[in-house]
PDB file of C-alpha atoms in Angstrom:
ATOM      1  CA  MET A   1     111.001 137.660  47.963  1.00  0.00           C
ATOM      2  CA  THR A   2     110.391 134.336  49.632  1.00  0.00           C
ATOM      3  CA  THR A   3     107.643 132.120  48.330  1.00  0.00           C
ATOM      4  CA  SER A   4     106.564 128.730  49.567  1.00  0.00           C
ATOM      5  CA  ALA A   5     108.314 127.282  46.530  1.00  0.00           C
ATOM      6  CA  SER A   6     111.610 128.689  47.799  1.00  0.00           C
ATOM      7  CA  VAL A   7     111.307 127.505  51.415  1.00  0.00           C
ATOM      8  CA  PRO A   8     113.996 124.920  52.221  1.00  0.00           C
ATOM      9  CA  THR A   9     112.698 121.369  52.644  1.00  0.00           C
ATOM     10  CA  GLU A  10     115.481 119.373  54.286  1.00  0.00           C
ATOM     11  CA  PRO A  11     117.591 121.167  56.950  1.00  0.00           C
ATOM     12  CA  GLU A  12     116.581 121.868  60.538  1.00  0.00           C
ATOM     13  CA  GLY A  13     113.638 124.240  60.681  1.00  0.00           C
ATOM     14  CA  ALA A  14     112.496 123.247  57.220  1.00  0.00           C
ATOM     15  CA  ILE A  15     108.858 122.682  56.418  1.00  0.00           C
ATOM     16  CA  SER A  16     108.041 119.021  55.895  1.00  0.00           C
ATOM     17  CA  ARG A  17     106.734 118.093  52.450  1.00  0.00           C
ATOM     18  CA  GLU A  18     105.000 115.072  53.934  1.00  0.00           C
ATOM     19  CA  GLY A  19     101.330 115.283  54.793  1.00  0.00           C
ATOM     20  CA  THR A  20      98.842 117.991  53.987  1.00  0.00           C
ATOM     21  CA  VAL A  21      99.376 121.689  53.479  1.00  0.00           C
ATOM     22  CA  THR A  22      97.546 122.280  56.753  1.00  0.00           C
ATOM     23  CA  GLU A  23     100.056 120.040  58.522  1.00  0.00           C
ATOM     24  CA  ARG A  24     102.844 122.188  57.051  1.00  0.00           C
ATOM     25  CA  LEU A  25     101.131 125.292  58.411  1.00  0.00           C
ATOM     26  CA  VAL A  26     100.792 123.777  61.869  1.00  0.00           C
ATOM     27  CA  GLU A  27     104.490 122.808  61.841  1.00  0.00           C
ATOM     28  CA  ALA A  28     105.432 126.345  60.805  1.00  0.00           C
ATOM     29  CA  ASN A  29     103.272 127.732  63.610  1.00  0.00           C
ATOM     30  CA  GLN A  30     105.033 125.548  66.144  1.00  0.00           C
ATOM     31  CA  ARG A  31     108.386 127.009  65.084  1.00  0.00           C
ATOM     32  CA  TYR A  32     106.915 130.530  65.148  1.00  0.00           C
ATOM     33  CA  ALA A  33     105.417 130.034  68.606  1.00  0.00           C
ATOM     34  CA  ALA A  34     108.729 128.709  69.971  1.00  0.00           C
ATOM     35  CA  ALA A  35     110.319 132.111  69.337  1.00  0.00           C
ATOM     36  CA  PHE A  36     107.162 134.184  69.919  1.00  0.00           C
ATOM     37  CA  ALA A  37     107.147 136.970  72.463  1.00  0.00           C
ATOM     38  CA  ASP A  38     103.868 138.672  73.329  1.00  0.00           C
ATOM     39  CA  PRO A  39     104.146 142.154  71.787  1.00  0.00           C
ATOM     40  CA  GLY A  40     101.793 143.501  74.454  1.00  0.00           C
ATOM     41  CA  MET A  41      99.615 145.200  71.865  1.00  0.00           C
ATOM     42  CA  ASP A  42      96.016 146.261  72.077  1.00  0.00           C
ATOM     43  CA  ALA A  43      93.559 145.228  69.338  1.00  0.00           C
ATOM     44  CA  ARG A  44      93.239 148.902  68.363  1.00  0.00           C
ATOM     45  CA  PRO A  45      95.375 149.616  65.292  1.00  0.00           C
ATOM     46  CA  VAL A  46      98.151 152.109  65.962  1.00  0.00           C
ATOM     47  CA  LEU A  47      97.576 154.012  62.711  1.00  0.00           C
ATOM     48  CA  ARG A  48      93.776 153.987  63.150  1.00  0.00           C
ATOM     49  CA  VAL A  49      93.286 152.709  59.610  1.00  0.00           C
ATOM     50  CA  ALA A  50      91.413 149.772  58.109  1.00  0.00           C
ATOM     51  CA  VAL A  51      92.615 148.366  54.786  1.00  0.00           C
ATOM     52  CA  VAL A  52      90.132 146.494  52.599  1.00  0.00           C
ATOM     53  CA  ALA A  53      91.847 144.459  49.897  1.00  0.00           C
ATOM     54  CA  CYS A  54      91.556 141.445  47.656  1.00  0.00           C
ATOM     55  CA  MET A  55      92.561 138.055  49.012  1.00  0.00           C
ATOM     56  CA  ASP A  56      94.875 137.506  46.021  1.00  0.00           C
ATOM     57  CA  ALA A  57      98.049 135.762  47.186  1.00  0.00           C
ATOM     58  CA  ARG A  58     100.221 138.180  45.181  1.00  0.00           C
ATOM     59  CA  LEU A  59      99.357 141.085  47.499  1.00  0.00           C
ATOM     60  CA  ASP A  60     101.701 141.348  50.476  1.00  0.00           C
ATOM     61  CA  LEU A  61      99.889 144.298  51.984  1.00  0.00           C
ATOM     62  CA  HIS A  62     102.126 144.886  54.978  1.00  0.00           C
ATOM     63  CA  ALA A  63     105.255 144.989  52.831  1.00  0.00           C
ATOM     64  CA  ALA A  64     103.627 147.012  50.033  1.00  0.00           C
ATOM     65  CA  LEU A  65     102.298 149.635  52.448  1.00  0.00           C
ATOM     66  CA  GLY A  66     105.203 149.725  54.899  1.00  0.00           C
ATOM     67  CA  LEU A  67     103.043 148.412  57.728  1.00  0.00           C
ATOM     68  CA  GLU A  68     104.095 146.645  60.885  1.00  0.00           C
ATOM     69  CA  LEU A  69     102.190 144.286  63.146  1.00  0.00           C
ATOM     70  CA  GLY A  70      99.535 146.281  64.976  1.00  0.00           C
ATOM     71  CA  ASP A  71      99.400 149.187  62.513  1.00  0.00           C
ATOM     72  CA  CYS A  72      96.055 148.444  60.832  1.00  0.00           C
ATOM     73  CA  HIS A  73      93.030 146.262  60.510  1.00  0.00           C
ATOM     74  CA  THR A  74      93.152 144.200  57.337  1.00  0.00           C
ATOM     75  CA  ILE A  75      89.915 142.999  55.773  1.00  0.00           C
ATOM     76  CA  ARG A  76      90.289 140.761  52.733  1.00  0.00           C
ATOM     77  CA  ASN A  77      87.875 139.027  50.398  1.00  0.00           C
ATOM     78  CA  ALA A  78      87.583 138.017  46.765  1.00  0.00           C
ATOM     79  CA  GLY A  79      88.039 141.238  44.797  1.00  0.00           C
ATOM     80  CA  GLY A  80      88.405 143.463  47.838  1.00  0.00           C
ATOM     81  CA  VAL A  81      84.821 144.565  47.228  1.00  0.00           C
ATOM     82  CA  VAL A  82      82.751 146.286  49.879  1.00  0.00           C
ATOM     83  CA  THR A  83      80.044 143.804  50.806  1.00  0.00           C
ATOM     84  CA  ASP A  84      77.673 143.790  53.784  1.00  0.00           C
ATOM     85  CA  ASP A  85      80.241 141.754  55.704  1.00  0.00           C
ATOM     86  CA  VAL A  86      82.970 144.305  54.951  1.00  0.00           C
ATOM     87  CA  ILE A  87      80.654 147.055  56.240  1.00  0.00           C
ATOM     88  CA  ARG A  88      80.117 144.916  59.369  1.00  0.00           C
ATOM     89  CA  SER A  89      83.863 144.611  59.904  1.00  0.00           C
ATOM     90  CA  LEU A  90      84.484 148.308  59.222  1.00  0.00           C
ATOM     91  CA  THR A  91      81.707 149.269  61.621  1.00  0.00           C
ATOM     92  CA  ILE A  92      83.269 147.200  64.399  1.00  0.00           C
ATOM     93  CA  SER A  93      86.706 148.525  63.459  1.00  0.00           C
ATOM     94  CA  GLN A  94      85.535 152.127  63.754  1.00  0.00           C
ATOM     95  CA  ARG A  95      82.999 152.005  66.552  1.00  0.00           C
ATOM     96  CA  ALA A  96      84.687 149.507  68.874  1.00  0.00           C
ATOM     97  CA  LEU A  97      88.357 149.777  67.953  1.00  0.00           C
ATOM     98  CA  GLY A  98      88.973 153.379  66.953  1.00  0.00           C
ATOM     99  CA  THR A  99      89.854 153.383  63.260  1.00  0.00           C
ATOM    100  CA  ARG A 100      89.243 156.622  61.380  1.00  0.00           C
ATOM    101  CA  SER A 101      90.587 156.012  57.859  1.00  0.00           C
ATOM    102  CA  VAL A 102      89.748 153.429  55.202  1.00  0.00           C
ATOM    103  CA  ALA A 103      92.013 152.401  52.323  1.00  0.00           C
ATOM    104  CA  LEU A 104      90.444 150.262  49.596  1.00  0.00           C
ATOM    105  CA  ILE A 105      92.836 148.259  47.434  1.00  0.00           C
ATOM    106  CA  HIS A 106      91.859 146.359  44.298  1.00  0.00           C
ATOM    107  CA  HIS A 107      94.507 145.113  41.853  1.00  0.00           C
ATOM    108  CA  THR A 108      95.317 144.469  38.231  1.00  0.00           C
ATOM    109  CA  GLY A 109      94.594 141.024  36.848  1.00  0.00           C
ATOM    110  CA  CYS A 110      91.903 140.212  39.409  1.00  0.00           C
ATOM    111  CA  GLY A 111      90.120 136.891  39.016  1.00  0.00           C
ATOM    112  CA  LEU A 112      86.743 138.592  39.510  1.00  0.00           C
ATOM    113  CA  GLU A 113      87.226 140.271  36.142  1.00  0.00           C
ATOM    114  CA  SER A 114      86.857 136.875  34.471  1.00  0.00           C
ATOM    115  CA  LEU A 115      83.747 135.753  36.385  1.00  0.00           C
ATOM    116  CA  THR A 116      80.089 136.692  36.019  1.00  0.00           C
ATOM    117  CA  GLU A 117      77.039 136.242  38.184  1.00  0.00           C
ATOM    118  CA  ASP A 118      76.518 133.024  36.158  1.00  0.00           C
ATOM    119  CA  PHE A 119      78.977 131.542  38.675  1.00  0.00           C
ATOM    120  CA  ARG A 120      76.087 131.490  41.193  1.00  0.00           C
ATOM    121  CA  HIS A 121      73.825 129.762  38.673  1.00  0.00           C
ATOM    122  CA  ASP A 122      76.491 127.140  37.996  1.00  0.00           C
ATOM    123  CA  LEU A 123      76.833 126.518  41.740  1.00  0.00           C
ATOM    124  CA  GLU A 124      73.086 126.149  42.054  1.00  0.00           C
ATOM    125  CA  MET A 125      73.060 123.580  39.254  1.00  0.00           C
ATOM    126  CA  GLU A 126      75.923 121.672  40.876  1.00  0.00           C
ATOM    127  CA  VAL A 127      74.836 121.637  44.519  1.00  0.00           C
ATOM    128  CA  GLY A 128      71.090 122.208  44.289  1.00  0.00           C
ATOM    129  CA  GLN A 129      71.076 125.458  46.230  1.00  0.00           C
ATOM    130  CA  ARG A 130      71.623 129.029  45.028  1.00  0.00           C
ATOM    131  CA  PRO A 131      74.169 130.985  47.098  1.00  0.00           C
ATOM    132  CA  ALA A 132      72.685 133.896  49.051  1.00  0.00           C
ATOM    133  CA  TRP A 133      75.723 136.047  48.230  1.00  0.00           C
ATOM    134  CA  ALA A 134      76.556 137.926  45.043  1.00  0.00           C
ATOM    135  CA  VAL A 135      79.743 137.156  43.151  1.00  0.00           C
ATOM    136  CA  GLU A 136      80.464 140.910  42.858  1.00  0.00           C
ATOM    137  CA  ALA A 137      82.258 140.326  39.561  1.00  0.00           C
ATOM    138  CA  PHE A 138      83.370 143.381  37.598  1.00  0.00           C
ATOM    139  CA  ARG A 139      84.889 144.319  34.243  1.00  0.00           C
ATOM    140  CA  ASP A 140      86.366 147.721  35.143  1.00  0.00           C
ATOM    141  CA  VAL A 141      88.601 147.669  38.210  1.00  0.00           C
ATOM    142  CA  GLU A 142      88.642 151.466  38.545  1.00  0.00           C
ATOM    143  CA  GLN A 143      84.854 151.671  38.452  1.00  0.00           C
ATOM    144  CA  ASP A 144      84.622 148.925  41.059  1.00  0.00           C
ATOM    145  CA  VAL A 145      86.980 150.862  43.337  1.00  0.00           C
ATOM    146  CA  ARG A 146      84.706 153.906  42.917  1.00  0.00           C
ATOM    147  CA  GLN A 147      81.671 151.787  43.762  1.00  0.00           C
ATOM    148  CA  SER A 148      83.429 150.427  46.852  1.00  0.00           C
ATOM    149  CA  MET A 149      84.348 153.957  47.988  1.00  0.00           C
ATOM    150  CA  GLN A 150      80.715 155.021  47.524  1.00  0.00           C
ATOM    151  CA  ARG A 151      79.448 152.071  49.553  1.00  0.00           C
ATOM    152  CA  VAL A 152      81.728 153.020  52.444  1.00  0.00           C
ATOM    153  CA  ARG A 153      80.972 156.744  52.244  1.00  0.00           C
ATOM    154  CA  THR A 154      77.210 156.218  52.260  1.00  0.00           C
ATOM    155  CA  SER A 155      76.951 153.533  54.933  1.00  0.00           C
ATOM    156  CA  PRO A 156      74.807 154.751  57.832  1.00  0.00           C
ATOM    157  CA  PHE A 157      76.730 152.487  60.206  1.00  0.00           C
ATOM    158  CA  LEU A 158      80.144 154.082  59.723  1.00  0.00           C
ATOM    159  CA  LEU A 159      81.113 157.093  61.786  1.00  0.00           C
ATOM    160  CA  HIS A 160      84.163 158.168  59.793  1.00  0.00           C
ATOM    161  CA  THR A 161      83.716 158.437  56.030  1.00  0.00           C
ATOM    162  CA  ASP A 162      85.731 161.566  55.240  1.00  0.00           C
ATOM    163  CA  ASP A 163      89.063 159.730  54.806  1.00  0.00           C
ATOM    164  CA  VAL A 164      88.141 156.932  52.402  1.00  0.00           C
ATOM    165  CA  ARG A 165      90.571 156.438  49.538  1.00  0.00           C
ATOM    166  CA  GLY A 166      90.727 153.838  46.807  1.00  0.00           C
ATOM    167  CA  PHE A 167      93.650 152.371  44.894  1.00  0.00           C
ATOM    168  CA  VAL A 168      94.574 149.811  42.268  1.00  0.00           C
ATOM    169  CA  PHE A 169      97.716 147.807  43.051  1.00  0.00           C
ATOM    170  CA  ASP A 170      99.687 146.826  39.960  1.00  0.00           C
ATOM    171  CA  VAL A 171     100.782 143.207  40.458  1.00  0.00           C
ATOM    172  CA  THR A 172     103.655 143.597  37.969  1.00  0.00           C
ATOM    173  CA  THR A 173     105.207 146.803  39.371  1.00  0.00           C
ATOM    174  CA  GLY A 174     104.062 146.805  42.991  1.00  0.00           C
ATOM    175  CA  LEU A 175     102.823 150.387  42.673  1.00  0.00           C
ATOM    176  CA  LEU A 176      99.537 151.781  43.914  1.00  0.00           C
ATOM    177  CA  ARG A 177      97.529 154.056  41.641  1.00  0.00           C
ATOM    178  CA  GLU A 178      94.955 156.230  43.387  1.00  0.00           C
ATOM    179  CA  ILE A 179      91.468 156.280  41.898  1.00  0.00           C
ATOM    180  CA  ASP A 180      89.533 159.544  41.763  1.00  0.00           C
ATOM    181  CA  PRO A 181      86.145 158.911  43.387  1.00  0.00           C
ATOM    182  CA  ALA A 182      84.239 161.096  40.894  1.00  0.00           C
TER     183      ALA A 182
END
């Protein structure tokens, strides 16, 4: 596995350590674009699936699920929880872009397990304004997957709710464990 810590820093094609991280990303994009060929794909995912997952940097969803560019829509947020914005994205994914299946992926060792809604209170004390959004913290990852499945299955905006499955990705083994919705 390649991580940013293992990317070469000196030879041709190396990422510069000078400047900001964003500058490194822009440099990497320039190298990518130099060899880029338009794949001629449509925005509709080939496998007609949307994957909702946590934003955790340890989850390489395409590799873990055997996906290629163009196979799926990927929606990520803190915890991989189904929020109003996730429902918005899924609705567009289904109604405008043809997806039919939804895979929900939480993971072991999630940072949301160590937070509480007090996080919002602390932010309010710091910045003088209470966030309009919920933290969506949880203690039981399996129960949160069940709740996320229920939110998708009961949304009036989604056309396709019969193929909604939830999983917990183990960050130490790389394996998915399916969660029974009941």
